[in-house]
mmCIF file with all atom_site columns, C-alpha atoms in Angstrom:
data_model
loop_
_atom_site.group_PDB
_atom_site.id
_atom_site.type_symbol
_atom_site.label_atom_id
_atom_site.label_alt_id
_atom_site.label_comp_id
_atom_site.label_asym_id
_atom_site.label_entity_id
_atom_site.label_seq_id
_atom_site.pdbx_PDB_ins_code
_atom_site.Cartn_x
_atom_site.Cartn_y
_atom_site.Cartn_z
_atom_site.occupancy
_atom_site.B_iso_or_equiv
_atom_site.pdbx_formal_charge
_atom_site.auth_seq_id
_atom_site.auth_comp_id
_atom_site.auth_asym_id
_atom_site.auth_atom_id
_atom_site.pdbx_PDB_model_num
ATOM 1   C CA . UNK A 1 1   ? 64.593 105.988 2.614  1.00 92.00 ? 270 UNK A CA 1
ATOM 2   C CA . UNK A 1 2   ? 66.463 108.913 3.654  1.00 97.00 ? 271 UNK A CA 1
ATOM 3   C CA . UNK A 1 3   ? 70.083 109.246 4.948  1.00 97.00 ? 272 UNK A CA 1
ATOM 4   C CA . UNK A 1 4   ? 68.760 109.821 8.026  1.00 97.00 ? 273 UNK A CA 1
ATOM 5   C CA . UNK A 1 5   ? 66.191 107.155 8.072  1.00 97.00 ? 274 UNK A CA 1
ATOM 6   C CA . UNK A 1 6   ? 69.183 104.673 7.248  1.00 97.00 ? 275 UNK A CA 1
ATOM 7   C CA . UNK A 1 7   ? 71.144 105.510 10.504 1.00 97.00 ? 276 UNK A CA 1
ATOM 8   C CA . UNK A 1 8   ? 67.934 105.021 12.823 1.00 97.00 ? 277 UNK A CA 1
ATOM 9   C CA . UNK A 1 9   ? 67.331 101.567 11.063 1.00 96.00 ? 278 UNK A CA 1
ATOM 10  C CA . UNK A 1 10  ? 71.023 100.622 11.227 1.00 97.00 ? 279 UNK A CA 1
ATOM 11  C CA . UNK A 1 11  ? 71.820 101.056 7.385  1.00 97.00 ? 280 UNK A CA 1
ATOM 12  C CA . UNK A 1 12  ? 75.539 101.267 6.245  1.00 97.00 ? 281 UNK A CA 1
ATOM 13  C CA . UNK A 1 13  ? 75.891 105.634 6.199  1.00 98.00 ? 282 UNK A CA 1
ATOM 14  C CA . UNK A 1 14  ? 78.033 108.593 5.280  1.00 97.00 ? 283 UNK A CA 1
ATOM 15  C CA . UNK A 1 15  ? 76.883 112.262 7.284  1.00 96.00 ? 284 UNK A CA 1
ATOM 16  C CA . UNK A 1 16  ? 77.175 114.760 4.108  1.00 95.00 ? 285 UNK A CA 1
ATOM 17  C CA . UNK A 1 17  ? 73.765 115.723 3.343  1.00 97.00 ? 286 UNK A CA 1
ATOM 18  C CA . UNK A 1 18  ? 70.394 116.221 4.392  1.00 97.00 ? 287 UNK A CA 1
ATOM 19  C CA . UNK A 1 19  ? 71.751 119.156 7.082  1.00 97.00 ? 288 UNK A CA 1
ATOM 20  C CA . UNK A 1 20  ? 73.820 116.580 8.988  1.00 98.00 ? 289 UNK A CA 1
ATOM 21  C CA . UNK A 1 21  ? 77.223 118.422 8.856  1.00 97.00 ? 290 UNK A CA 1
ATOM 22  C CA . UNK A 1 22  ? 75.226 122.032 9.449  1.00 98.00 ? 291 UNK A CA 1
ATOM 23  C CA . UNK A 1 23  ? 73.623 119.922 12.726 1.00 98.00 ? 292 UNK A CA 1
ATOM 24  C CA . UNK A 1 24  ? 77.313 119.101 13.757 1.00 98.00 ? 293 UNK A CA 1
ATOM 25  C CA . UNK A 1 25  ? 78.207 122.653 13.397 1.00 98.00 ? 294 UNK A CA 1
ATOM 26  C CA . UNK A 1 26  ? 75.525 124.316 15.347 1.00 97.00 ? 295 UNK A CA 1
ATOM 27  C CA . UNK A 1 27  ? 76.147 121.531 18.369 1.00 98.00 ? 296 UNK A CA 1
ATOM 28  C CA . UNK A 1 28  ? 79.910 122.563 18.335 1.00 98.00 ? 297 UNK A CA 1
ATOM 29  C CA . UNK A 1 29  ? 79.138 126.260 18.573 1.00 98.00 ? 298 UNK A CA 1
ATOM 30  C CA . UNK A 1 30  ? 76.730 125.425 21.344 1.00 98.00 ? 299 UNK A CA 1
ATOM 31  C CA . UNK A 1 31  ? 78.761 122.935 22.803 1.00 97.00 ? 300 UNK A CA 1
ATOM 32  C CA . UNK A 1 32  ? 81.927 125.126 22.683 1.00 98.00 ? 301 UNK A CA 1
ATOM 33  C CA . UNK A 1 33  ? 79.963 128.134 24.244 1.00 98.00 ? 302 UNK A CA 1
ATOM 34  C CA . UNK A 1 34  ? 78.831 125.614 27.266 1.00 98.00 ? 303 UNK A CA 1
ATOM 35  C CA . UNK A 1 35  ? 82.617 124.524 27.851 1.00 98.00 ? 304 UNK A CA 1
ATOM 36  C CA . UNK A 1 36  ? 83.477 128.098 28.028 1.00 97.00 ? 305 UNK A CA 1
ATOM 37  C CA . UNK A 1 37  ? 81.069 129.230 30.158 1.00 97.00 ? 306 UNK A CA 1
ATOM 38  C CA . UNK A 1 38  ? 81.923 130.697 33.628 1.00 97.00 ? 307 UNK A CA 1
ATOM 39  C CA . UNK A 1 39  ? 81.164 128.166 36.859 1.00 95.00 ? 308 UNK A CA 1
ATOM 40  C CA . UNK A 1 40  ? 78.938 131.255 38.751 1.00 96.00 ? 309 UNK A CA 1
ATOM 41  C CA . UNK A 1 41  ? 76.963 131.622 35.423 1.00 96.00 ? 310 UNK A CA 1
ATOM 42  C CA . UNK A 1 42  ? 74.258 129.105 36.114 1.00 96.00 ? 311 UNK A CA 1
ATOM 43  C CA . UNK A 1 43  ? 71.653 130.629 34.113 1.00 97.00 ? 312 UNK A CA 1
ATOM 44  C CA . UNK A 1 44  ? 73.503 130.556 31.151 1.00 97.00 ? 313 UNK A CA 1
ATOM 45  C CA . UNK A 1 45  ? 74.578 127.291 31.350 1.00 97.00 ? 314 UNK A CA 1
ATOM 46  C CA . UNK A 1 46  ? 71.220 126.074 31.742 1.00 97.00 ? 315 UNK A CA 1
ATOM 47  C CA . UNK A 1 47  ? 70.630 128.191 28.603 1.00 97.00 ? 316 UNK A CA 1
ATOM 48  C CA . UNK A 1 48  ? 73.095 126.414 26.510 1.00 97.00 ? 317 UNK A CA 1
ATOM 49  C CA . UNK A 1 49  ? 72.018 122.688 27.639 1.00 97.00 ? 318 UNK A CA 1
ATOM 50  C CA . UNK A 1 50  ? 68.633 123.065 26.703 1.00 97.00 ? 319 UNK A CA 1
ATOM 51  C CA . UNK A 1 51  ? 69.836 124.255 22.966 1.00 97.00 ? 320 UNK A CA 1
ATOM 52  C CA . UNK A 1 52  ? 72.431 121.912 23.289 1.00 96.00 ? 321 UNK A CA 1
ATOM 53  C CA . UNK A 1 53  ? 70.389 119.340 23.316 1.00 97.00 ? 322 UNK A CA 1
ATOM 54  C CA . UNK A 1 54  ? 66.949 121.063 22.060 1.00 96.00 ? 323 UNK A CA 1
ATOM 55  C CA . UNK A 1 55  ? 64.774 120.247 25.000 1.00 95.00 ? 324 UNK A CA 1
ATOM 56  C CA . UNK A 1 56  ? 64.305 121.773 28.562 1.00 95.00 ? 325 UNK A CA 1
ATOM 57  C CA . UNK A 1 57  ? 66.991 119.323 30.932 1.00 95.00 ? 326 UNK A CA 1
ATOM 58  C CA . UNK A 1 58  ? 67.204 118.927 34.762 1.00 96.00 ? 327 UNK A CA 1
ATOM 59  C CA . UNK A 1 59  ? 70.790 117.380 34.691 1.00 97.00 ? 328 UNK A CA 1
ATOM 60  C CA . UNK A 1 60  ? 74.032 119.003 36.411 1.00 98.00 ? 329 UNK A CA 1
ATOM 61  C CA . UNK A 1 61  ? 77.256 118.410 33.265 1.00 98.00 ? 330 UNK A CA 1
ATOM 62  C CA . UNK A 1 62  ? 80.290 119.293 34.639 1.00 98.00 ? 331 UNK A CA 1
ATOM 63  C CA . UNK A 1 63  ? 82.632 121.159 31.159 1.00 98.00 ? 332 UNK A CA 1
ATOM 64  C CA . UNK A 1 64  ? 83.645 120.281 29.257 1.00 98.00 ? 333 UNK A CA 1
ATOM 65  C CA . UNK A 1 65  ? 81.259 118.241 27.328 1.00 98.00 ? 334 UNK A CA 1
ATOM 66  C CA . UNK A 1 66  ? 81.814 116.763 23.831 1.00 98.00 ? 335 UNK A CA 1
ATOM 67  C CA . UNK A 1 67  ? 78.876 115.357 21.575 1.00 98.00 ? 336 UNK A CA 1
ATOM 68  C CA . UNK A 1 68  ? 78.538 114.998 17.762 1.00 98.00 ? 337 UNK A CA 1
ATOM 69  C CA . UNK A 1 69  ? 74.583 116.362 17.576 1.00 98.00 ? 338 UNK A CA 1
ATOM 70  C CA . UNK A 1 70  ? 72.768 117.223 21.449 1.00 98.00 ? 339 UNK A CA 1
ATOM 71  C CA . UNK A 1 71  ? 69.645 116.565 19.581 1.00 97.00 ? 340 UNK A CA 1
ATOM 72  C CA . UNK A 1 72  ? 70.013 112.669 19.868 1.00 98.00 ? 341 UNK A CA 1
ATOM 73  C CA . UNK A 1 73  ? 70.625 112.436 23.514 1.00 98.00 ? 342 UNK A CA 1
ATOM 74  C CA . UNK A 1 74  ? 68.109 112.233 25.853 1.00 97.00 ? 343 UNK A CA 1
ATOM 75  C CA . UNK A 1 75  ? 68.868 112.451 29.722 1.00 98.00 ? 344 UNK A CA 1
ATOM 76  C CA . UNK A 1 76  ? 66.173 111.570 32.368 1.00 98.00 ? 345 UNK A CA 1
ATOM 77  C CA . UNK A 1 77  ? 65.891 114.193 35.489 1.00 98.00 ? 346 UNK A CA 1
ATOM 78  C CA . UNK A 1 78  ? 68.421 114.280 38.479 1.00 98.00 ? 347 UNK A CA 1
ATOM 79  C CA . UNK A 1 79  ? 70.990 112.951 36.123 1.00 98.00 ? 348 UNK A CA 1
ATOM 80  C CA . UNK A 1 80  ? 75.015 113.961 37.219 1.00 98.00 ? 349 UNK A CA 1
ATOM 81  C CA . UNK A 1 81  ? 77.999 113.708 34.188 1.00 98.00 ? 350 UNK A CA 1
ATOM 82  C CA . UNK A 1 82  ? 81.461 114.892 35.604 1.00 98.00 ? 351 UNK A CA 1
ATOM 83  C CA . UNK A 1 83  ? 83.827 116.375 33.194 1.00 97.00 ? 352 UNK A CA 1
ATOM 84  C CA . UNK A 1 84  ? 85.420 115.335 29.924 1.00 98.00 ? 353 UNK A CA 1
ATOM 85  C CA . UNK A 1 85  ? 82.377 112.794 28.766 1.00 98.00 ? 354 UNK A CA 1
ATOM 86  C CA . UNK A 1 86  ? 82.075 112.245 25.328 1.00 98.00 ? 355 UNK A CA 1
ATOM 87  C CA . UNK A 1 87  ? 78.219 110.919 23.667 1.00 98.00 ? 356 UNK A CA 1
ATOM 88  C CA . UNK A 1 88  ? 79.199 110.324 20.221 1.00 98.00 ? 357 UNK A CA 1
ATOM 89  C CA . UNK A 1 89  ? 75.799 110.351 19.529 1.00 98.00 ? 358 UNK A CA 1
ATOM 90  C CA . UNK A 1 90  ? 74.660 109.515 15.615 1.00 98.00 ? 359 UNK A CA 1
ATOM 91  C CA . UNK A 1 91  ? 72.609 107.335 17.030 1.00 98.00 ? 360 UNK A CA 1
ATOM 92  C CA . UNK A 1 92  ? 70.073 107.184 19.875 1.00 98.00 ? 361 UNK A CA 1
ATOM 93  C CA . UNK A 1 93  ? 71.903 107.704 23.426 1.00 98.00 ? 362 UNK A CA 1
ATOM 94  C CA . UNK A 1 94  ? 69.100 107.482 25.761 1.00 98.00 ? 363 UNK A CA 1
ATOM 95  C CA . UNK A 1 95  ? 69.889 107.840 29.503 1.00 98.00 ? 364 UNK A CA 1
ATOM 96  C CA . UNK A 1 96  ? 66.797 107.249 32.485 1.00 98.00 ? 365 UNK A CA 1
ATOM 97  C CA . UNK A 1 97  ? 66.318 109.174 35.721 1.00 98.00 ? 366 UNK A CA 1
ATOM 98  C CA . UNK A 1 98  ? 69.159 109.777 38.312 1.00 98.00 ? 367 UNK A CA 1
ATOM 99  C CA . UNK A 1 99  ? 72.378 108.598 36.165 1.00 98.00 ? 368 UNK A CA 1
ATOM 100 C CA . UNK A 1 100 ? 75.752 109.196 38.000 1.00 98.00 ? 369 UNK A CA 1
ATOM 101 C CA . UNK A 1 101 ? 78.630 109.545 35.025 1.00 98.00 ? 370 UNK A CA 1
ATOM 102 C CA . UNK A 1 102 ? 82.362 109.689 36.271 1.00 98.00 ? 371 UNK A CA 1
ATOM 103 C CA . UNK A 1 103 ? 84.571 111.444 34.304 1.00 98.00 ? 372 UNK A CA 1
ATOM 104 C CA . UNK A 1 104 ? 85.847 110.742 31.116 1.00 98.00 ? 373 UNK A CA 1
ATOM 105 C CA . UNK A 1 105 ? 82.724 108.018 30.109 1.00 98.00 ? 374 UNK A CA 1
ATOM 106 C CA . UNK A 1 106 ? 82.320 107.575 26.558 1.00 98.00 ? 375 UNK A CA 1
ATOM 107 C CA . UNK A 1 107 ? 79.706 106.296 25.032 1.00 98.00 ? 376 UNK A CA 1
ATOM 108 C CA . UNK A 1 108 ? 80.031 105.413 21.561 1.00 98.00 ? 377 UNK A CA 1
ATOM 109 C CA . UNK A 1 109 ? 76.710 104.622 19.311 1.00 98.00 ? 378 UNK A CA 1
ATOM 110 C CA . UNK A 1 110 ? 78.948 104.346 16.067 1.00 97.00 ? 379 UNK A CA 1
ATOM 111 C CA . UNK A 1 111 ? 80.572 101.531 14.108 1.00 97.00 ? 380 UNK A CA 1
ATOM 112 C CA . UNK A 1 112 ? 82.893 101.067 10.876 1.00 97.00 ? 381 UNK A CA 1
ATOM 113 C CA . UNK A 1 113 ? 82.898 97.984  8.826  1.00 96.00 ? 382 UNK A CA 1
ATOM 114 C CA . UNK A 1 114 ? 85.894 95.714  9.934  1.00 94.00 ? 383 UNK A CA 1
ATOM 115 C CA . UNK A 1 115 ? 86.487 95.382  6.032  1.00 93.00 ? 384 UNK A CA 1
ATOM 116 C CA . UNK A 1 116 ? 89.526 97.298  5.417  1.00 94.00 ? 385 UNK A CA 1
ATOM 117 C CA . UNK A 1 117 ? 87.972 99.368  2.232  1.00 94.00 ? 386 UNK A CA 1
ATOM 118 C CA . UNK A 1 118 ? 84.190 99.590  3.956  1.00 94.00 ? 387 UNK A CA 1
ATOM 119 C CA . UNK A 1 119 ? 85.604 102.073 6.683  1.00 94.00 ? 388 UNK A CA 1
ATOM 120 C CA . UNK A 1 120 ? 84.505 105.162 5.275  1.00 95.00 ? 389 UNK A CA 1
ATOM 121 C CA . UNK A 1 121 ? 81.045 103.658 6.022  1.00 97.00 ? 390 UNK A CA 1
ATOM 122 C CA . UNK A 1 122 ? 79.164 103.549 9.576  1.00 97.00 ? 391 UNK A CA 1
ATOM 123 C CA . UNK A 1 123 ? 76.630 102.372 10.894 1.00 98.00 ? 392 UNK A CA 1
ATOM 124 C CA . UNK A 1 124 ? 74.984 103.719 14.464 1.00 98.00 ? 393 UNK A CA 1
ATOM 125 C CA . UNK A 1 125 ? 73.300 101.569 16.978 1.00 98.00 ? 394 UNK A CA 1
ATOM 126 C CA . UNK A 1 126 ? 71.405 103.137 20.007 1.00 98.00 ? 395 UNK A CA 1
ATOM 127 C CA . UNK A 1 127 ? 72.590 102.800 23.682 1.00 98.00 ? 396 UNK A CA 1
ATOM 128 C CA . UNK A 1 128 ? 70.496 102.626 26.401 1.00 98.00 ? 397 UNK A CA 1
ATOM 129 C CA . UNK A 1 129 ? 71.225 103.590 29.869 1.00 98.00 ? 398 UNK A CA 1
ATOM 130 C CA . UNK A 1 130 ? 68.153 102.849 32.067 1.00 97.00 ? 399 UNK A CA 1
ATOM 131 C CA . UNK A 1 131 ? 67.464 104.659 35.686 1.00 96.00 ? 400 UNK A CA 1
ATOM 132 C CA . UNK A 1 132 ? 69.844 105.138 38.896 1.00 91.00 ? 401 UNK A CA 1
ATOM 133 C CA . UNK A 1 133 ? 73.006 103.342 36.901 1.00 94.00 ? 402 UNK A CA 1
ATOM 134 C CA . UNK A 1 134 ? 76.204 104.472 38.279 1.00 92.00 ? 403 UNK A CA 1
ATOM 135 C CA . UNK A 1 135 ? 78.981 104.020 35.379 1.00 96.00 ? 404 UNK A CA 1
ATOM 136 C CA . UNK A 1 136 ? 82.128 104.779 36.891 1.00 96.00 ? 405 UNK A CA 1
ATOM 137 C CA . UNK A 1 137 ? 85.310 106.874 35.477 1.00 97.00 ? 406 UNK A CA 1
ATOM 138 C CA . UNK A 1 138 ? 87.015 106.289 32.165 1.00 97.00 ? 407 UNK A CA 1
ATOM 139 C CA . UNK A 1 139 ? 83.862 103.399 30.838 1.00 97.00 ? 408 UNK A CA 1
ATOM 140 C CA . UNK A 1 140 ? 83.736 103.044 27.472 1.00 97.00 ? 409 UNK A CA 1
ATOM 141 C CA . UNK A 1 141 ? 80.474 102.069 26.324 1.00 97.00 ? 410 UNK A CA 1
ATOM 142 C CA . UNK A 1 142 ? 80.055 100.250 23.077 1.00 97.00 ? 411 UNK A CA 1
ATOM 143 C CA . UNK A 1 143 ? 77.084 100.770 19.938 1.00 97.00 ? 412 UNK A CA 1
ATOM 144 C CA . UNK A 1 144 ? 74.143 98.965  20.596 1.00 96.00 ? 413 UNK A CA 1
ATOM 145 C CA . UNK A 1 145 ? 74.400 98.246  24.998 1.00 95.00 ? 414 UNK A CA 1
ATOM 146 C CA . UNK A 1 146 ? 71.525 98.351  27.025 1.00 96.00 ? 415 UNK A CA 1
ATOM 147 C CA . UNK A 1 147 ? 72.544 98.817  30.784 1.00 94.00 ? 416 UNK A CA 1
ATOM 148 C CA . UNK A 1 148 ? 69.587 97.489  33.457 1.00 93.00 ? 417 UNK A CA 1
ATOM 149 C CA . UNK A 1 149 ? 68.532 99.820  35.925 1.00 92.00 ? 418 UNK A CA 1
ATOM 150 C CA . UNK A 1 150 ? 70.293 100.093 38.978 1.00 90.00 ? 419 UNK A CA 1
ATOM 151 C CA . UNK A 1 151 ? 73.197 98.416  37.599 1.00 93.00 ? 420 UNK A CA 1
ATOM 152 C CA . UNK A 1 152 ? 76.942 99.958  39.037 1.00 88.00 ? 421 UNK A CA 1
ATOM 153 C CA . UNK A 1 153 ? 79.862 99.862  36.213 1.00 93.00 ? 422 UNK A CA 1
ATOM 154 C CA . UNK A 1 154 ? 83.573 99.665  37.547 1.00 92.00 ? 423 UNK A CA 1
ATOM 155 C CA . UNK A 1 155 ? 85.499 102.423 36.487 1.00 95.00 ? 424 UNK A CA 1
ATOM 156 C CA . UNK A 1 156 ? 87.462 101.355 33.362 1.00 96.00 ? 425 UNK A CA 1
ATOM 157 C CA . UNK A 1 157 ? 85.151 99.050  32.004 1.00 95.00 ? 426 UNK A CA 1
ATOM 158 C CA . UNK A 1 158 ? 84.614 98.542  28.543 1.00 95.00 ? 427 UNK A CA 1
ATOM 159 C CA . UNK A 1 159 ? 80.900 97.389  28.006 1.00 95.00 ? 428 UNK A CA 1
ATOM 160 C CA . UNK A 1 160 ? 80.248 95.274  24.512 1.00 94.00 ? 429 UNK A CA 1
ATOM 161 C CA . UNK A 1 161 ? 76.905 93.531  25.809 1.00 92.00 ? 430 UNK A CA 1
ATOM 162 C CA . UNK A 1 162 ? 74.092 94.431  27.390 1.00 93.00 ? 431 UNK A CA 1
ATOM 163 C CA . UNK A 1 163 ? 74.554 94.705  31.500 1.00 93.00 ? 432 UNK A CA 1
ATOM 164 C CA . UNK A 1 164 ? 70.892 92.864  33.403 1.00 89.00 ? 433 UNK A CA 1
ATOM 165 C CA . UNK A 1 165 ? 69.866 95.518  35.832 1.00 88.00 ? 434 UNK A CA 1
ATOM 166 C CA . UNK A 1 166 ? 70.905 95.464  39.954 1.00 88.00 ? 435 UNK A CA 1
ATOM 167 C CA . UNK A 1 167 ? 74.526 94.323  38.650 1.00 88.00 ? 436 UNK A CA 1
ATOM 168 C CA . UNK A 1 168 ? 77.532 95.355  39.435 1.00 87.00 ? 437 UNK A CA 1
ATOM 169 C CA . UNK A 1 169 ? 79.495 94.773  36.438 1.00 90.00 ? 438 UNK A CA 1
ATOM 170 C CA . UNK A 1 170 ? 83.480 95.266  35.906 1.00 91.00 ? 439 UNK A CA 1
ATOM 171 C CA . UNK A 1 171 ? 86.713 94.709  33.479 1.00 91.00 ? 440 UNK A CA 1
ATOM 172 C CA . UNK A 1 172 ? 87.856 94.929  30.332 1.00 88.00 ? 441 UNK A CA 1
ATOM 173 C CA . UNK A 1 173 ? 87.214 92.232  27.621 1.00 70.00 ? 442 UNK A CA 1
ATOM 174 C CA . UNK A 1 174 ? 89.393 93.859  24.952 1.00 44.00 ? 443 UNK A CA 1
ATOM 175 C CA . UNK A 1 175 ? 91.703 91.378  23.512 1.00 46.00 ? 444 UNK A CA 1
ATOM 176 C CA . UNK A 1 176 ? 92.777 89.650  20.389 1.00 51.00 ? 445 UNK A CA 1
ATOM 177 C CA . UNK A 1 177 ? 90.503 86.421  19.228 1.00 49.00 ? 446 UNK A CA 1
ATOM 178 C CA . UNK A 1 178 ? 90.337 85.981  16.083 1.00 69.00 ? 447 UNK A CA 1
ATOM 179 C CA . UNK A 1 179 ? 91.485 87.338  12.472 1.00 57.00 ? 448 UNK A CA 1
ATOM 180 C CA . UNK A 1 180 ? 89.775 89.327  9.818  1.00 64.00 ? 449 UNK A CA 1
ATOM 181 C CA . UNK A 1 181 ? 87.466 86.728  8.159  1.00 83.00 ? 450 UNK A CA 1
ATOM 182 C CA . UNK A 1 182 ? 85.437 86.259  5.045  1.00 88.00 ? 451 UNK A CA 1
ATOM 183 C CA . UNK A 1 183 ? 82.523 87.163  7.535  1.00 86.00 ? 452 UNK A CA 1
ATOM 184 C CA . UNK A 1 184 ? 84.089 90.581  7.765  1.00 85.00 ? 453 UNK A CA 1
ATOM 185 C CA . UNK A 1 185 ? 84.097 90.420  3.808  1.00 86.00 ? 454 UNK A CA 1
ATOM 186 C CA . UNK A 1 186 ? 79.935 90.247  3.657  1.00 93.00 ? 455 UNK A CA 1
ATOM 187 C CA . UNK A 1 187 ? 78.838 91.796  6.802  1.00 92.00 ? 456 UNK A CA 1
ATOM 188 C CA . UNK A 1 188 ? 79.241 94.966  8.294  1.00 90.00 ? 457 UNK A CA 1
ATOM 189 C CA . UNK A 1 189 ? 77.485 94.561  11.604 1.00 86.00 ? 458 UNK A CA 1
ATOM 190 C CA . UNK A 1 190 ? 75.911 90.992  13.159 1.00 88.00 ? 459 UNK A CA 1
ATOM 191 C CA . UNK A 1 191 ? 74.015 89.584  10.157 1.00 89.00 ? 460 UNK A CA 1
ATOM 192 C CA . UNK A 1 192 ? 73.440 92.610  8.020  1.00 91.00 ? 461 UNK A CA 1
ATOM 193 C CA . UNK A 1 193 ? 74.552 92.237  4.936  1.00 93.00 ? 462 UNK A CA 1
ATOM 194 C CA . UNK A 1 194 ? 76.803 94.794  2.613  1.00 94.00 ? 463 UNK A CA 1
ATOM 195 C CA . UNK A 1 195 ? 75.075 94.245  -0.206 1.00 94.00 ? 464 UNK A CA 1
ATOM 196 C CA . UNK A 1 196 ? 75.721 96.607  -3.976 1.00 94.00 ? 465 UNK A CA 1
ATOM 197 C CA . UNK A 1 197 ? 71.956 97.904  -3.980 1.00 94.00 ? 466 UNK A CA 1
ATOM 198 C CA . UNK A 1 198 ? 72.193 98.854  -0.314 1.00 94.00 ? 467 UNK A CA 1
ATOM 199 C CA . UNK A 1 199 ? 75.597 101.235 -1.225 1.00 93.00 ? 468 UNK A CA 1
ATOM 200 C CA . UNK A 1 200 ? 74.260 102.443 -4.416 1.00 95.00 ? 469 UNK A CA 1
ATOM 201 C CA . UNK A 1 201 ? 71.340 103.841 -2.836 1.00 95.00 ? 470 UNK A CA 1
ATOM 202 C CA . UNK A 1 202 ? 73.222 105.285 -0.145 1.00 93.00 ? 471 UNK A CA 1
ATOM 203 C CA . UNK A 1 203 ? 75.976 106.688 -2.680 1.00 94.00 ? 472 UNK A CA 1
ATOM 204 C CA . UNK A 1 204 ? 72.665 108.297 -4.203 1.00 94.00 ? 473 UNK A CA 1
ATOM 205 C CA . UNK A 1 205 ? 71.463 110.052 -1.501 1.00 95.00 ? 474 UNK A CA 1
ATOM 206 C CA . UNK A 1 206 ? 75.069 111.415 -0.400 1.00 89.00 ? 475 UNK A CA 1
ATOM 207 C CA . UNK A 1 207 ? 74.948 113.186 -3.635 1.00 86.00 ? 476 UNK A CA 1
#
């Protein structure tokens, strides 16, 4: 299994082979060239999203616009994200037909071990956002969520579960409940396991 292989499947991972940092790289230069751009320069912009995100788009993105890769994002036609969004996008970030974004939306398909000496590890879930969703200003989506079509987020939300579609779905669930546990100790994410033969081969492919 390759390093990138692991972070589709959900494998523990570090990004520092296999032409992941050079991938980074050449989605900041196009990413920085996009944010830079002048308003009136529409063909240009268009330019830039479509190696941004290596594929022909028909979505408006209001700079600037921050992603890890491009390449992992797909966005369905008609689709509208207002400024300052951020796709951290290691995984899959995959977004339907006619998706309003508010400003400042984050969607986040990356994790860390809670264990304390595990956190130079991640692991990347995909997100899913499914047609005509409206996710409103400042939402911070979580690894893993799958948002139903149709489905209206209230601005601030923090989403940790999946949202059933036609919902209008609000609030913030962030706060404490529990302590670091011997859970934390074995697992990294749900029910998968850290276990040594799982690191060592991903020490081995880091190099």
């Amino acid at each position: 299994m390759t390093m990138r292989e692991r972070i589709v499947s959900g494998k523990l991972f570090t990004d520092y082979c296999e032409g992941l940092p050079e991938d980074r790289l050449n989605c900041k230069m196009y990413m920085t060239a996009f944010n830079e751009s002048k308003p009136d320069n529409l063909k240009l912009r268009q330019e830039l999203m479509n190696k941004l995100f290596g594929k022909e788009i028909k979505v408006w993105i209001e700079p600037p616009f921050y992603c890890c890769y491009g390449t992992n994002i797909t966005i369905g036609d008609g689709s509208y994200i207002n400024f300052n969004c951020n796709f951290v996008d290691d995984g899959k970030i995959i977004i339907g037909k006619k998706v309003m974004f508010g400003p400042t939306v984050t969607i986040a398909t990356v994790g860390h071990p809670i264990r304390p000496d595990m956190r130079e590890y991640m692991y990347a879930q995909p997100v899913v956002i499914e047609d005509n969703c409206w996710i409103g200003a400042g939402t911070i989506i979580c690894p893993g969520v799958t948002i139903g079509e149709n489905s209206v987020i209230g601005a601030g939300s923090v989403i940790t579960k999946d949202v059933p579609k036609s919902s209008v779905a609000v609030g913030n669930p962030c706060r404490v409940i529990r302590e670091i546990d011997e859970h934390d100790m074995k697992y990294y994410y749900k029910d998968n396991e850290i276990t040594d033969e799982d690191l060592l081969e991903e020490a081995r492919l880091r190099g």
